[in-house]
Amino acid sequence: MAENNRAVVKLKEKFAASIIDVVEFRGEVTVTVKQEDILEILTFLKQSLLYNLLTDLTAVDYLGKKEERFMLVYQLFSIANKDRLRIKAPLTEADGHIQSATQVWATANWLEREVFDLFGIVFQNHPDLRRILMTDDWVGHPLRKDYPLQGPDREPYKGRLS
């Protein structure tokens, strides 16, 4: 069914070398693409296929499970076509950079800042990439799987002290 999806067909026509995987699960289509082509693909989806709404952008940390430690996840919606599409882009820890989608959707601004703050992923050409949830002096990125459970430089919680 995913192979019959109009967006998937058009992406395969235009970006065949960039597509890593296409999966459909419970009626939701996910297309995994090479991170170096993300901006061009997102721009095409908005301008040519009318995915005019970026509903969410987040990341997943696969520490120790995959060669590419992080997966960027873009949730898109086409209001005109009433269609959802998920775009994913793998990212190695050594690279840690991906192009900002702020020039495609203004709403990417705060979403990318949140991913930067909590995962430490840098969005190139972002207009104001700085922490949004944690204080400026906070050490580390709390949603990374190797982040200490008790936080940086703190003793582990030992329960109530009588």
mmCIF file with all atom_site columns, C-alpha atoms in Angstrom:
data_model
loop_
_atom_site.group_PDB
_atom_site.id
_atom_site.type_symbol
_atom_site.label_atom_id
_atom_site.label_alt_id
_atom_site.label_comp_id
_atom_site.label_asym_id
_atom_site.label_entity_id
_atom_site.label_seq_id
_atom_site.pdbx_PDB_ins_code
_atom_site.Cartn_x
_atom_site.Cartn_y
_atom_site.Cartn_z
_atom_site.occupancy
_atom_site.B_iso_or_equiv
_atom_site.pdbx_formal_charge
_atom_site.auth_seq_id
_atom_site.auth_comp_id
_atom_site.auth_asym_id
_atom_site.auth_atom_id
_atom_site.pdbx_PDB_model_num
ATOM 1   C CA . MET A 1 1   ? 0.000  0.000  0.000  1.00 0.00 ? 1   MET A CA 1
ATOM 2   C CA . ALA A 1 2   ? 2.832  2.451  0.811  1.00 0.00 ? 2   ALA A CA 1
ATOM 3   C CA . GLU A 1 3   ? 4.182  1.863  -2.672 1.00 0.00 ? 3   GLU A CA 1
ATOM 4   C CA . ASN A 1 4   ? 0.893  3.233  -4.061 1.00 0.00 ? 4   ASN A CA 1
ATOM 5   C CA . ASN A 1 5   ? 1.032  6.351  -1.906 1.00 0.00 ? 5   ASN A CA 1
ATOM 6   C CA . ARG A 1 6   ? 1.314  9.405  -4.189 1.00 0.00 ? 6   ARG A CA 1
ATOM 7   C CA . ALA A 1 7   ? 4.010  11.047 -2.060 1.00 0.00 ? 7   ALA A CA 1
ATOM 8   C CA . VAL A 1 8   ? 6.099  7.866  -1.999 1.00 0.00 ? 8   VAL A CA 1
ATOM 9   C CA . VAL A 1 9   ? 5.815  7.474  -5.777 1.00 0.00 ? 9   VAL A CA 1
ATOM 10  C CA . LYS A 1 10  ? 6.871  11.112 -6.375 1.00 0.00 ? 10  LYS A CA 1
ATOM 11  C CA . LEU A 1 11  ? 9.734  10.882 -3.863 1.00 0.00 ? 11  LEU A CA 1
ATOM 12  C CA . LYS A 1 12  ? 11.022 7.720  -5.540 1.00 0.00 ? 12  LYS A CA 1
ATOM 13  C CA . GLU A 1 13  ? 10.855 9.406  -8.941 1.00 0.00 ? 13  GLU A CA 1
ATOM 14  C CA . LYS A 1 14  ? 12.758 12.511 -7.846 1.00 0.00 ? 14  LYS A CA 1
ATOM 15  C CA . PHE A 1 15  ? 14.974 11.242 -4.996 1.00 0.00 ? 15  PHE A CA 1
ATOM 16  C CA . ALA A 1 16  ? 15.517 7.539  -5.702 1.00 0.00 ? 16  ALA A CA 1
ATOM 17  C CA . ALA A 1 17  ? 19.137 7.599  -4.506 1.00 0.00 ? 17  ALA A CA 1
ATOM 18  C CA . SER A 1 18  ? 18.151 9.351  -1.260 1.00 0.00 ? 18  SER A CA 1
ATOM 19  C CA . ILE A 1 19  ? 15.493 6.917  -0.085 1.00 0.00 ? 19  ILE A CA 1
ATOM 20  C CA . ILE A 1 20  ? 16.739 4.353  2.399  1.00 0.00 ? 20  ILE A CA 1
ATOM 21  C CA . ASP A 1 21  ? 13.456 2.679  3.354  1.00 0.00 ? 21  ASP A CA 1
ATOM 22  C CA . VAL A 1 22  ? 9.667  2.949  3.027  1.00 0.00 ? 22  VAL A CA 1
ATOM 23  C CA . VAL A 1 23  ? 7.422  1.345  5.632  1.00 0.00 ? 23  VAL A CA 1
ATOM 24  C CA . GLU A 1 24  ? 3.683  1.341  6.153  1.00 0.00 ? 24  GLU A CA 1
ATOM 25  C CA . PHE A 1 25  ? 2.338  0.342  9.547  1.00 0.00 ? 25  PHE A CA 1
ATOM 26  C CA . ARG A 1 26  ? -1.288 0.728  10.595 1.00 0.00 ? 26  ARG A CA 1
ATOM 27  C CA . GLY A 1 27  ? -2.001 3.051  7.714  1.00 0.00 ? 27  GLY A CA 1
ATOM 28  C CA . GLU A 1 28  ? 0.920  5.389  8.464  1.00 0.00 ? 28  GLU A CA 1
ATOM 29  C CA . VAL A 1 29  ? 3.676  5.793  5.881  1.00 0.00 ? 29  VAL A CA 1
ATOM 30  C CA . THR A 1 30  ? 7.263  6.397  6.953  1.00 0.00 ? 30  THR A CA 1
ATOM 31  C CA . VAL A 1 31  ? 9.997  7.264  4.475  1.00 0.00 ? 31  VAL A CA 1
ATOM 32  C CA . THR A 1 32  ? 13.596 7.136  5.703  1.00 0.00 ? 32  THR A CA 1
ATOM 33  C CA . VAL A 1 33  ? 15.970 9.332  3.706  1.00 0.00 ? 33  VAL A CA 1
ATOM 34  C CA . LYS A 1 34  ? 19.646 10.261 3.727  1.00 0.00 ? 34  LYS A CA 1
ATOM 35  C CA . GLN A 1 35  ? 20.280 13.142 6.109  1.00 0.00 ? 35  GLN A CA 1
ATOM 36  C CA . GLU A 1 36  ? 22.332 15.127 3.577  1.00 0.00 ? 36  GLU A CA 1
ATOM 37  C CA . ASP A 1 37  ? 19.249 15.449 1.329  1.00 0.00 ? 37  ASP A CA 1
ATOM 38  C CA . ILE A 1 38  ? 16.717 16.314 4.029  1.00 0.00 ? 38  ILE A CA 1
ATOM 39  C CA . LEU A 1 39  ? 16.261 19.985 3.187  1.00 0.00 ? 39  LEU A CA 1
ATOM 40  C CA . GLU A 1 40  ? 15.714 19.370 -0.521 1.00 0.00 ? 40  GLU A CA 1
ATOM 41  C CA . ILE A 1 41  ? 13.233 16.567 0.226  1.00 0.00 ? 41  ILE A CA 1
ATOM 42  C CA . LEU A 1 42  ? 11.278 18.585 2.796  1.00 0.00 ? 42  LEU A CA 1
ATOM 43  C CA . THR A 1 43  ? 11.127 21.561 0.420  1.00 0.00 ? 43  THR A CA 1
ATOM 44  C CA . PHE A 1 44  ? 9.814  19.325 -2.373 1.00 0.00 ? 44  PHE A CA 1
ATOM 45  C CA . LEU A 1 45  ? 7.183  17.821 -0.068 1.00 0.00 ? 45  LEU A CA 1
ATOM 46  C CA . LYS A 1 46  ? 5.908  21.257 0.922  1.00 0.00 ? 46  LYS A CA 1
ATOM 47  C CA . GLN A 1 47  ? 6.051  23.006 -2.453 1.00 0.00 ? 47  GLN A CA 1
ATOM 48  C CA . SER A 1 48  ? 5.137  20.203 -4.841 1.00 0.00 ? 48  SER A CA 1
ATOM 49  C CA . LEU A 1 49  ? 3.102  17.769 -2.752 1.00 0.00 ? 49  LEU A CA 1
ATOM 50  C CA . LEU A 1 50  ? 1.383  20.274 -0.422 1.00 0.00 ? 50  LEU A CA 1
ATOM 51  C CA . TYR A 1 51  ? 2.641  18.934 2.916  1.00 0.00 ? 51  TYR A CA 1
ATOM 52  C CA . ASN A 1 52  ? 2.196  22.416 4.297  1.00 0.00 ? 52  ASN A CA 1
ATOM 53  C CA . LEU A 1 53  ? 2.162  21.608 8.013  1.00 0.00 ? 53  LEU A CA 1
ATOM 54  C CA . LEU A 1 54  ? 5.060  20.354 10.100 1.00 0.00 ? 54  LEU A CA 1
ATOM 55  C CA . THR A 1 55  ? 3.166  18.969 13.091 1.00 0.00 ? 55  THR A CA 1
ATOM 56  C CA . ASP A 1 56  ? 6.191  17.717 15.007 1.00 0.00 ? 56  ASP A CA 1
ATOM 57  C CA . LEU A 1 57  ? 9.917  17.196 14.798 1.00 0.00 ? 57  LEU A CA 1
ATOM 58  C CA . THR A 1 58  ? 11.829 15.074 17.271 1.00 0.00 ? 58  THR A CA 1
ATOM 59  C CA . ALA A 1 59  ? 14.687 12.618 17.580 1.00 0.00 ? 59  ALA A CA 1
ATOM 60  C CA . VAL A 1 60  ? 15.267 9.088  18.838 1.00 0.00 ? 60  VAL A CA 1
ATOM 61  C CA . ASP A 1 61  ? 18.497 7.916  20.492 1.00 0.00 ? 61  ASP A CA 1
ATOM 62  C CA . TYR A 1 62  ? 19.482 4.355  19.505 1.00 0.00 ? 62  TYR A CA 1
ATOM 63  C CA . LEU A 1 63  ? 22.627 4.286  21.667 1.00 0.00 ? 63  LEU A CA 1
ATOM 64  C CA . GLY A 1 64  ? 24.406 0.973  21.098 1.00 0.00 ? 64  GLY A CA 1
ATOM 65  C CA . LYS A 1 65  ? 21.692 -0.462 18.849 1.00 0.00 ? 65  LYS A CA 1
ATOM 66  C CA . LYS A 1 66  ? 22.425 1.071  15.441 1.00 0.00 ? 66  LYS A CA 1
ATOM 67  C CA . GLU A 1 67  ? 25.412 2.513  13.633 1.00 0.00 ? 67  GLU A CA 1
ATOM 68  C CA . GLU A 1 68  ? 23.538 5.783  13.254 1.00 0.00 ? 68  GLU A CA 1
ATOM 69  C CA . ARG A 1 69  ? 22.887 6.713  16.868 1.00 0.00 ? 69  ARG A CA 1
ATOM 70  C CA . PHE A 1 70  ? 20.131 9.259  16.200 1.00 0.00 ? 70  PHE A CA 1
ATOM 71  C CA . MET A 1 71  ? 17.041 9.304  14.033 1.00 0.00 ? 71  MET A CA 1
ATOM 72  C CA . LEU A 1 72  ? 15.418 12.646 13.228 1.00 0.00 ? 72  LEU A CA 1
ATOM 73  C CA . VAL A 1 73  ? 11.655 12.318 12.807 1.00 0.00 ? 73  VAL A CA 1
ATOM 74  C CA . TYR A 1 74  ? 9.507  14.841 10.903 1.00 0.00 ? 74  TYR A CA 1
ATOM 75  C CA . GLN A 1 75  ? 5.715  14.488 11.138 1.00 0.00 ? 75  GLN A CA 1
ATOM 76  C CA . LEU A 1 76  ? 4.060  16.181 8.142  1.00 0.00 ? 76  LEU A CA 1
ATOM 77  C CA . PHE A 1 77  ? 0.448  16.845 7.217  1.00 0.00 ? 77  PHE A CA 1
ATOM 78  C CA . SER A 1 78  ? -1.123 17.988 3.956  1.00 0.00 ? 78  SER A CA 1
ATOM 79  C CA . ILE A 1 79  ? -4.217 20.001 4.769  1.00 0.00 ? 79  ILE A CA 1
ATOM 80  C CA . ALA A 1 80  ? -5.349 20.006 1.138  1.00 0.00 ? 80  ALA A CA 1
ATOM 81  C CA . ASN A 1 81  ? -4.992 16.227 0.741  1.00 0.00 ? 81  ASN A CA 1
ATOM 82  C CA . LYS A 1 82  ? -5.786 15.284 4.357  1.00 0.00 ? 82  LYS A CA 1
ATOM 83  C CA . ASP A 1 83  ? -2.713 13.068 4.356  1.00 0.00 ? 83  ASP A CA 1
ATOM 84  C CA . ARG A 1 84  ? -0.002 12.392 6.924  1.00 0.00 ? 84  ARG A CA 1
ATOM 85  C CA . LEU A 1 85  ? 3.582  11.441 6.169  1.00 0.00 ? 85  LEU A CA 1
ATOM 86  C CA . ARG A 1 86  ? 6.525  10.679 8.434  1.00 0.00 ? 86  ARG A CA 1
ATOM 87  C CA . ILE A 1 87  ? 10.039 11.425 7.200  1.00 0.00 ? 87  ILE A CA 1
ATOM 88  C CA . LYS A 1 88  ? 13.015 10.034 9.084  1.00 0.00 ? 88  LYS A CA 1
ATOM 89  C CA . ALA A 1 89  ? 16.718 10.752 8.670  1.00 0.00 ? 89  ALA A CA 1
ATOM 90  C CA . PRO A 1 90  ? 19.472 8.767  10.439 1.00 0.00 ? 90  PRO A CA 1
ATOM 91  C CA . LEU A 1 91  ? 22.387 10.679 11.927 1.00 0.00 ? 91  LEU A CA 1
ATOM 92  C CA . THR A 1 92  ? 25.661 9.427  13.368 1.00 0.00 ? 92  THR A CA 1
ATOM 93  C CA . GLU A 1 93  ? 26.902 10.745 16.683 1.00 0.00 ? 93  GLU A CA 1
ATOM 94  C CA . ALA A 1 94  ? 30.200 11.770 15.076 1.00 0.00 ? 94  ALA A CA 1
ATOM 95  C CA . ASP A 1 95  ? 28.382 13.944 12.534 1.00 0.00 ? 95  ASP A CA 1
ATOM 96  C CA . GLY A 1 96  ? 25.692 15.351 14.823 1.00 0.00 ? 96  GLY A CA 1
ATOM 97  C CA . HIS A 1 97  ? 24.570 17.976 12.265 1.00 0.00 ? 97  HIS A CA 1
ATOM 98  C CA . ILE A 1 98  ? 21.587 18.262 9.938  1.00 0.00 ? 98  ILE A CA 1
ATOM 99  C CA . GLN A 1 99  ? 20.164 21.121 7.865  1.00 0.00 ? 99  GLN A CA 1
ATOM 100 C CA . SER A 1 100 ? 17.537 23.263 9.542  1.00 0.00 ? 100 SER A CA 1
ATOM 101 C CA . ALA A 1 101 ? 13.991 23.092 8.189  1.00 0.00 ? 101 ALA A CA 1
ATOM 102 C CA . THR A 1 102 ? 13.205 26.628 9.381  1.00 0.00 ? 102 THR A CA 1
ATOM 103 C CA . GLN A 1 103 ? 13.359 27.961 5.843  1.00 0.00 ? 103 GLN A CA 1
ATOM 104 C CA . VAL A 1 104 ? 10.640 25.466 4.862  1.00 0.00 ? 104 VAL A CA 1
ATOM 105 C CA . TRP A 1 105 ? 8.356  25.771 7.914  1.00 0.00 ? 105 TRP A CA 1
ATOM 106 C CA . ALA A 1 106 ? 8.650  28.557 10.494 1.00 0.00 ? 106 ALA A CA 1
ATOM 107 C CA . THR A 1 107 ? 7.307  26.157 13.128 1.00 0.00 ? 107 THR A CA 1
ATOM 108 C CA . ALA A 1 108 ? 10.548 24.153 12.851 1.00 0.00 ? 108 ALA A CA 1
ATOM 109 C CA . ASN A 1 109 ? 12.295 26.908 14.815 1.00 0.00 ? 109 ASN A CA 1
ATOM 110 C CA . TRP A 1 110 ? 11.211 25.939 18.323 1.00 0.00 ? 110 TRP A CA 1
ATOM 111 C CA . LEU A 1 111 ? 10.990 22.233 17.522 1.00 0.00 ? 111 LEU A CA 1
ATOM 112 C CA . GLU A 1 112 ? 14.619 22.183 16.374 1.00 0.00 ? 112 GLU A CA 1
ATOM 113 C CA . ARG A 1 113 ? 15.662 24.176 19.435 1.00 0.00 ? 113 ARG A CA 1
ATOM 114 C CA . GLU A 1 114 ? 14.022 21.544 21.632 1.00 0.00 ? 114 GLU A CA 1
ATOM 115 C CA . VAL A 1 115 ? 15.850 18.699 19.842 1.00 0.00 ? 115 VAL A CA 1
ATOM 116 C CA . PHE A 1 116 ? 19.108 20.654 20.085 1.00 0.00 ? 116 PHE A CA 1
ATOM 117 C CA . ASP A 1 117 ? 18.573 21.264 23.799 1.00 0.00 ? 117 ASP A CA 1
ATOM 118 C CA . LEU A 1 118 ? 17.568 17.724 24.750 1.00 0.00 ? 118 LEU A CA 1
ATOM 119 C CA . PHE A 1 119 ? 19.622 15.629 22.284 1.00 0.00 ? 119 PHE A CA 1
ATOM 120 C CA . GLY A 1 120 ? 22.498 17.925 21.306 1.00 0.00 ? 120 GLY A CA 1
ATOM 121 C CA . ILE A 1 121 ? 21.831 17.672 17.575 1.00 0.00 ? 121 ILE A CA 1
ATOM 122 C CA . VAL A 1 122 ? 22.957 20.807 15.718 1.00 0.00 ? 122 VAL A CA 1
ATOM 123 C CA . PHE A 1 123 ? 20.693 22.250 13.023 1.00 0.00 ? 123 PHE A CA 1
ATOM 124 C CA . GLN A 1 124 ? 22.836 24.037 10.451 1.00 0.00 ? 124 GLN A CA 1
ATOM 125 C CA . ASN A 1 125 ? 21.588 27.483 9.333  1.00 0.00 ? 125 ASN A CA 1
ATOM 126 C CA . HIS A 1 126 ? 19.088 27.694 12.196 1.00 0.00 ? 126 HIS A CA 1
ATOM 127 C CA . PRO A 1 127 ? 18.363 31.393 12.884 1.00 0.00 ? 127 PRO A CA 1
ATOM 128 C CA . ASP A 1 128 ? 18.552 31.166 16.707 1.00 0.00 ? 128 ASP A CA 1
ATOM 129 C CA . LEU A 1 129 ? 19.893 27.804 17.880 1.00 0.00 ? 129 LEU A CA 1
ATOM 130 C CA . ARG A 1 130 ? 20.041 27.982 21.663 1.00 0.00 ? 130 ARG A CA 1
ATOM 131 C CA . ARG A 1 131 ? 18.563 26.130 24.603 1.00 0.00 ? 131 ARG A CA 1
ATOM 132 C CA . ILE A 1 132 ? 14.804 26.387 24.998 1.00 0.00 ? 132 ILE A CA 1
ATOM 133 C CA . LEU A 1 133 ? 13.986 24.180 28.020 1.00 0.00 ? 133 LEU A CA 1
ATOM 134 C CA . MET A 1 134 ? 17.181 23.832 30.039 1.00 0.00 ? 134 MET A CA 1
ATOM 135 C CA . THR A 1 135 ? 19.115 26.772 31.493 1.00 0.00 ? 135 THR A CA 1
ATOM 136 C CA . ASP A 1 136 ? 22.033 28.158 29.487 1.00 0.00 ? 136 ASP A CA 1
ATOM 137 C CA . ASP A 1 137 ? 24.547 26.746 31.975 1.00 0.00 ? 137 ASP A CA 1
ATOM 138 C CA . TRP A 1 138 ? 23.041 23.225 31.952 1.00 0.00 ? 138 TRP A CA 1
ATOM 139 C CA . VAL A 1 139 ? 25.574 20.490 31.226 1.00 0.00 ? 139 VAL A CA 1
ATOM 140 C CA . GLY A 1 140 ? 24.611 17.776 28.742 1.00 0.00 ? 140 GLY A CA 1
ATOM 141 C CA . HIS A 1 141 ? 21.453 16.770 26.907 1.00 0.00 ? 141 HIS A CA 1
ATOM 142 C CA . PRO A 1 142 ? 18.823 15.018 29.085 1.00 0.00 ? 142 PRO A CA 1
ATOM 143 C CA . LEU A 1 143 ? 17.165 12.836 26.431 1.00 0.00 ? 143 LEU A CA 1
ATOM 144 C CA . ARG A 1 144 ? 20.377 11.119 25.393 1.00 0.00 ? 144 ARG A CA 1
ATOM 145 C CA . LYS A 1 145 ? 20.406 7.558  26.679 1.00 0.00 ? 145 LYS A CA 1
ATOM 146 C CA . ASP A 1 146 ? 23.874 7.994  28.205 1.00 0.00 ? 146 ASP A CA 1
ATOM 147 C CA . TYR A 1 147 ? 22.782 11.010 30.258 1.00 0.00 ? 147 TYR A CA 1
ATOM 148 C CA . PRO A 1 148 ? 23.034 10.308 34.022 1.00 0.00 ? 148 PRO A CA 1
ATOM 149 C CA . LEU A 1 149 ? 19.622 9.557  35.514 1.00 0.00 ? 149 LEU A CA 1
ATOM 150 C CA . GLN A 1 150 ? 20.151 11.916 38.437 1.00 0.00 ? 150 GLN A CA 1
ATOM 151 C CA . GLY A 1 151 ? 21.494 14.721 36.233 1.00 0.00 ? 151 GLY A CA 1
ATOM 152 C CA . PRO A 1 152 ? 25.001 16.120 35.959 1.00 0.00 ? 152 PRO A CA 1
ATOM 153 C CA . ASP A 1 153 ? 27.196 16.338 39.075 1.00 0.00 ? 153 ASP A CA 1
ATOM 154 C CA . ARG A 1 154 ? 24.496 15.142 41.464 1.00 0.00 ? 154 ARG A CA 1
ATOM 155 C CA . GLU A 1 155 ? 24.467 12.312 43.932 1.00 0.00 ? 155 GLU A CA 1
ATOM 156 C CA . PRO A 1 156 ? 21.985 9.563  43.076 1.00 0.00 ? 156 PRO A CA 1
ATOM 157 C CA . TYR A 1 157 ? 18.691 9.855  44.954 1.00 0.00 ? 157 TYR A CA 1
ATOM 158 C CA . LYS A 1 158 ? 18.758 7.599  48.012 1.00 0.00 ? 158 LYS A CA 1
ATOM 159 C CA . GLY A 1 159 ? 15.199 8.024  49.216 1.00 0.00 ? 159 GLY A CA 1
ATOM 160 C CA . ARG A 1 160 ? 13.842 9.926  52.166 1.00 0.00 ? 160 ARG A CA 1
ATOM 161 C CA . LEU A 1 161 ? 16.338 10.936 54.833 1.00 0.00 ? 161 LEU A CA 1
ATOM 162 C CA . SER A 1 162 ? 14.749 10.652 58.301 1.00 0.00 ? 162 SER A CA 1
#
